[in-house]
Amino acid sequence: MTRTAIVTGAARGIGAATARRLASDGHAVAVLDLDEAHCAETVAAIADAGGEAIAIGANVADAAAVADAVARVEAELGAPTILVNNAGIIRDNLLFKMTEDDWDSVLSVHLRGAFLMSRAVQVHQVKAGWGRVVNLSSTSALGNRGQANYAAAKAGMQGFTKTLALELGRYGVTANAIAPGFIVTDMTRSTAERMGIGFDDFIAGAAAEIPVGRAGYPDDIAAAASFFCSDEAGFVSGQVLYVAGGPRA
Ligand code: NAP
């Protein structure tokens, strides 16, 4: 069945792969990112593959922008019942060097963003009596040096997910989280740059620590998101799936 999905942070990386995957699963997809122009590539890839997509520019941490974005999706693609809260940023630093702004911006995009988007979309999910929410957590939720802000946000995503599952289950809405390990995207590229390591060497170093012997790719995460968004996953809710090439990466 064709449904309308919103994927946040879908201009690139994991969000772009998830948007493409949900479109190939037959859904109409709103490709949402900070800058609408940056969404063009993902939208074109979906259209080239025969799918339906629109670009939406919005900051997920801004309540008014979120309300406008969800209203636009409803008007142009139909009421959204699938939501993937993927938009994210990193501002890594050891605790003693971490600024209040590093803390606030990371918590704001991940947690406030997921909260605002989910609150706006659940209206349509409850009305439809069906919905899927997928939240991006991370293996960093288990603790990661230099990421006090990000680890707190990603652990928070897990508690948020479980609570949505409890509150929205009676309306046919499931909520699950995916906790990726090392995925090759611009986010990990920027970490390599900050550490002064070539990206290929950084990927090889990460792969050496991962039980399946390779780094992850955005399509690995998109596949898990596709399952959680499917009709047949209707009895799976409140779960955190580590997609990390092993129990922890
Ligand atoms: P990415 O390549 O950096 O892409 C993130 C996207 O989110 C960017 O297009 C970015 O837009 C957008 N974004 C940032 N702030 C936003 C906001 N306030 N409103 C709307 N969009 C916003 O990241 P990724 O590696 O694909 O990561 C996607 C998600 O997976 C994130 O939640 C990340 O924390 C999580 N994750 C990633 C990994 C990994 O290894 N890559 C591992 C675990 C979890 P701009 O380009 O304009 O900033």
Coordinates of C-alpha atoms and ligand atoms in Angstrom, one line a residue:
M1 CA 0.0 0.0 0.0
T2 CA 1.3 3.5 -0.9
R3 CA 1.7 5.8 2.1
T4 CA 3.3 9.1 2.6
A5 CA 6.6 9.2 4.4
I6 CA 8.8 12.0 5.8
V7 CA 12.5 11.4 6.2
T8 CA 14.4 14.2 8.0
G9 CA 18.0 14.9 7.2
A10 CA 17.4 13.2 3.8
A11 CA 19.6 15.4 1.6
R12 CA 22.5 13.0 2.1
G13 CA 23.9 10.0 4.0
I14 CA 21.6 7.6 5.9
G15 CA 18.5 9.8 5.4
A16 CA 19.0 10.0 1.6
A17 CA 19.4 6.2 1.4
T18 CA 16.3 5.7 3.6
A19 CA 14.2 8.1 1.5
R20 CA 15.3 6.2 -1.7
R21 CA 14.5 2.9 -0.1
L22 CA 11.0 3.9 1.2
A23 CA 10.2 5.3 -2.3
S24 CA 11.3 2.0 -3.9
D25 CA 9.0 0.2 -1.4
G26 CA 6.2 2.2 -3.0
H27 CA 5.7 5.2 -0.7
A28 CA 5.5 8.9 -1.6
V29 CA 8.4 10.5 0.2
A30 CA 9.0 14.0 1.6
V31 CA 12.8 14.6 1.5
L32 CA 13.2 17.1 4.4
D33 CA 16.5 18.8 5.2
L34 CA 17.7 22.2 6.5
D35 CA 18.1 23.6 2.9
E36 CA 15.5 22.7 0.4
A37 CA 17.9 23.1 -2.5
H38 CA 20.2 20.4 -1.0
C39 CA 17.3 17.9 -1.2
A40 CA 17.2 18.1 -5.0
E41 CA 19.7 15.2 -5.6
T42 CA 17.7 12.7 -3.4
V43 CA 14.4 13.8 -5.0
A44 CA 15.9 13.4 -8.5
A45 CA 17.3 9.9 -7.7
I46 CA 13.8 8.9 -6.5
A47 CA 12.1 10.3 -9.6
D48 CA 14.7 8.7 -11.9
A49 CA 13.8 5.3 -10.3
G50 CA 10.1 5.9 -11.0
G51 CA 9.2 7.0 -7.5
E52 CA 7.4 10.1 -6.1
A53 CA 9.2 12.6 -3.9
I54 CA 9.2 16.3 -2.9
A55 CA 11.8 18.5 -1.3
I56 CA 11.0 20.3 1.9
G57 CA 13.4 22.8 3.6
A58 CA 12.9 22.9 7.4
N59 CA 14.9 23.0 10.6
V60 CA 13.4 20.2 12.7
A61 CA 14.2 22.0 15.9
D62 CA 12.0 24.9 15.0
A63 CA 8.3 24.3 15.9
A64 CA 6.9 26.8 13.4
A65 CA 9.0 25.4 10.5
V66 CA 8.0 21.8 11.5
A67 CA 4.3 22.7 11.5
D68 CA 4.6 24.4 8.0
A69 CA 6.6 21.4 6.7
V70 CA 4.1 18.8 7.8
A71 CA 1.2 20.9 6.4
R72 CA 3.0 21.2 3.1
V73 CA 3.5 17.4 3.0
E74 CA -0.1 16.8 3.7
A75 CA -1.2 19.2 0.9
E76 CA 1.3 18.0 -1.7
L77 CA 1.7 14.3 -1.0
G78 CA -1.1 13.3 1.3
A79 CA -1.3 12.9 5.1
P80 CA 2.1 11.5 6.4
T81 CA 1.9 8.3 8.3
I82 CA 5.5 7.2 8.2
L83 CA 8.2 9.3 9.9
V84 CA 11.9 8.7 10.0
N85 CA 13.6 11.0 12.5
N86 CA 17.1 10.9 11.1
A87 CA 18.4 14.6 11.0
G88 CA 21.5 14.9 13.2
I89 CA 24.6 16.8 13.9
I90 CA 27.8 16.2 15.9
R91 CA 29.7 18.7 18.0
D92 CA 32.3 16.4 19.6
N93 CA 34.6 17.5 22.4
L94 CA 35.9 16.1 25.7
L95 CA 33.7 17.2 28.5
F96 CA 36.1 19.8 29.9
K97 CA 36.2 21.5 26.5
M98 CA 32.5 21.1 25.6
T99 CA 30.7 24.4 25.3
E100 CA 27.0 25.0 26.3
D101 CA 26.4 25.6 22.6
D102 CA 27.9 22.2 21.7
W103 CA 25.5 20.6 24.2
D104 CA 22.4 22.6 23.3
S105 CA 22.7 22.3 19.5
V106 CA 23.2 18.5 19.6
L107 CA 20.3 17.9 22.1
S108 CA 18.1 20.3 20.1
V109 CA 18.5 18.8 16.7
H110 CA 18.2 15.1 17.8
L111 CA 15.7 15.3 20.7
R112 CA 13.7 18.4 20.3
G113 CA 13.7 17.7 16.5
A114 CA 12.4 14.2 16.9
F115 CA 9.8 15.4 19.5
L116 CA 8.5 18.2 17.3
M117 CA 8.3 16.1 14.2
S118 CA 6.7 13.1 16.0
R119 CA 4.1 15.4 17.7
A120 CA 3.1 17.0 14.4
V121 CA 2.9 13.7 12.4
Q122 CA 1.1 11.6 15.1
V123 CA -2.0 13.7 14.4
H124 CA -2.2 12.1 10.9
Q125 CA -1.2 8.7 12.2
V126 CA -3.8 8.6 14.9
K127 CA -6.5 9.8 12.4
A128 CA -5.4 7.0 9.9
G129 CA -5.3 4.4 12.7
W130 CA -1.9 3.4 11.3
G131 CA 1.6 4.7 11.6
R132 CA 5.3 4.0 11.7
V133 CA 8.0 6.1 13.5
V134 CA 11.7 5.2 13.2
N135 CA 14.2 7.1 15.3
L136 CA 17.9 7.1 14.6
S137 CA 19.9 6.3 17.8
S138 CA 23.5 5.2 17.7
T139 CA 26.0 2.8 19.4
S140 CA 27.2 6.0 21.0
A141 CA 24.1 5.8 23.2
L142 CA 26.2 3.2 25.2
G143 CA 28.9 5.8 25.8
N144 CA 31.6 7.3 23.6
R145 CA 34.6 9.3 24.5
G146 CA 34.3 12.9 23.2
Q147 CA 30.5 12.6 22.7
A148 CA 28.8 13.4 26.0
N149 CA 26.3 15.5 24.2
Y150 CA 25.7 13.1 21.3
A151 CA 25.6 10.0 23.6
A152 CA 23.0 11.7 25.8
A153 CA 20.9 12.6 22.8
K154 CA 21.1 9.1 21.3
A155 CA 20.3 7.4 24.6
G156 CA 17.4 9.9 24.9
M157 CA 16.2 8.8 21.5
Q158 CA 15.8 5.2 22.9
G159 CA 13.6 6.4 25.9
F160 CA 11.6 8.6 23.5
T161 CA 11.0 5.7 21.2
K162 CA 9.8 3.3 23.9
T163 CA 7.4 6.0 25.2
L164 CA 5.9 6.7 21.8
A165 CA 5.4 2.9 21.4
L166 CA 3.5 2.8 24.7
E167 CA 1.4 5.9 24.0
L168 CA 0.6 5.3 20.3
G169 CA 0.3 1.5 20.1
R170 CA -3.4 1.6 20.6
Y171 CA -3.8 3.7 17.4
G172 CA -1.9 1.2 15.2
V173 CA 1.3 3.2 15.4
T174 CA 4.6 1.5 16.1
A175 CA 7.8 3.3 17.1
N176 CA 11.3 1.7 16.9
A177 CA 14.9 2.9 16.9
I178 CA 17.9 1.9 14.8
A179 CA 21.3 2.3 16.5
P180 CA 23.9 2.3 13.7
G181 CA 27.5 1.6 14.3
F182 CA 30.2 3.0 12.0
I183 CA 28.5 4.1 8.7
V184 CA 30.4 5.7 5.8
T185 CA 28.8 9.2 5.4
D186 CA 29.8 12.8 5.5
M187 CA 29.4 12.6 9.3
T188 CA 32.1 10.0 9.8
R189 CA 34.2 11.8 7.1
S190 CA 34.1 15.0 9.2
T191 CA 35.2 13.0 12.3
A192 CA 38.2 11.6 10.3
E193 CA 39.1 15.2 9.3
R194 CA 38.8 16.5 12.8
M195 CA 41.2 13.7 14.0
G196 CA 43.6 14.4 11.1
I197 CA 43.2 10.9 9.6
G198 CA 42.6 10.1 5.9
F199 CA 39.0 8.9 5.5
D200 CA 40.1 5.6 3.8
D201 CA 42.4 4.8 6.7
F202 CA 39.7 5.8 9.2
I203 CA 37.3 3.4 7.5
A204 CA 39.8 0.6 7.5
G205 CA 40.6 1.1 11.2
A206 CA 36.9 1.0 12.0
A207 CA 36.3 -2.1 9.9
A208 CA 39.1 -3.9 11.7
E209 CA 37.2 -3.6 15.0
I210 CA 33.8 -4.7 13.5
P211 CA 32.9 -8.4 13.8
V212 CA 31.7 -8.7 10.2
G213 CA 34.9 -7.1 9.0
R214 CA 33.6 -4.1 7.2
A215 CA 32.2 -0.6 7.7
G216 CA 28.5 0.0 7.4
Y217 CA 26.8 1.8 4.5
P218 CA 23.7 4.0 4.4
D219 CA 21.8 1.2 2.6
D220 CA 22.4 -1.1 5.6
I221 CA 20.4 1.3 7.7
A222 CA 17.8 1.9 5.0
A223 CA 17.1 -1.9 4.9
A224 CA 16.3 -1.9 8.7
A225 CA 14.1 1.2 8.4
S226 CA 12.2 -0.4 5.5
F227 CA 11.4 -3.4 7.7
F228 CA 10.2 -1.3 10.6
C229 CA 8.0 0.8 8.2
S230 CA 6.4 -2.3 6.6
D231 CA 2.9 -3.6 7.4
E232 CA 4.4 -7.0 8.5
A233 CA 6.3 -5.3 11.3
G234 CA 3.1 -4.2 13.0
F235 CA 3.8 -6.4 16.1
V236 CA 7.3 -5.0 16.5
S237 CA 7.3 -1.8 18.6
G238 CA 9.5 -0.1 21.2
Q239 CA 12.6 -1.9 20.0
V240 CA 16.2 -0.7 19.5
L241 CA 17.9 -2.5 16.7
Y242 CA 21.7 -2.3 16.7
V243 CA 22.9 -2.3 13.1
A244 CA 26.5 -2.3 13.7
G245 CA 28.1 -5.5 12.2
G246 CA 28.2 -7.0 15.6
P247 CA 26.8 -6.6 19.1
R248 CA 28.7 -3.3 19.5
A249 CA 30.8 -1.4 17.1
Ligands
NAP1 P1 25.0 13.4 7.7 O1 25.6 12.8 6.5 O2 25.7 14.4 8.4 O3 23.5 13.9 7.3 C1 22.7 14.5 8.2 C2 21.7 15.4 7.6 O4 20.9 16.0 8.6 C3 22.4 16.5 6.8 O5 21.8 16.6 5.5 C4 22.0 17.7 7.6 O6 21.8 18.9 6.9 C5 20.7 17.3 8.2 N1 20.3 18.2 9.4 C6 21.2 18.6 10.3 N2 20.5 19.4 11.2 C7 19.3 19.5 10.8 C8 18.1 20.2 11.2 N3 18.1 20.9 12.3 N4 17.0 20.1 10.5 C9 16.9 19.3 9.4 N5 18.0 18.6 8.9 C10 19.1 18.7 9.6 O7 24.7 12.3 8.8 P2 24.5 10.7 8.7 O8 25.8 10.1 9.0 O9 23.7 10.3 7.4 O10 23.6 10.4 10.0 C11 22.2 10.4 9.9 C12 21.6 10.0 11.3 O11 22.2 8.8 11.7 C13 22.0 11.0 12.4 O12 21.0 11.1 13.3 C14 23.2 10.4 13.0 O13 23.4 10.8 14.3 C15 22.9 8.9 13.0 N6 24.0 8.0 13.0 C16 25.0 8.1 12.1 C17 26.1 7.2 12.2 C18 27.3 7.2 11.2 O14 28.2 6.5 11.5 N7 27.2 8.0 10.2 C19 26.2 6.3 13.3 C20 25.1 6.3 14.2 C21 24.1 7.1 14.1 P3 23.1 19.9 6.5 O15 24.0 19.2 5.6 O16 22.5 21.1 5.9 O17 23.7 20.2 7.9

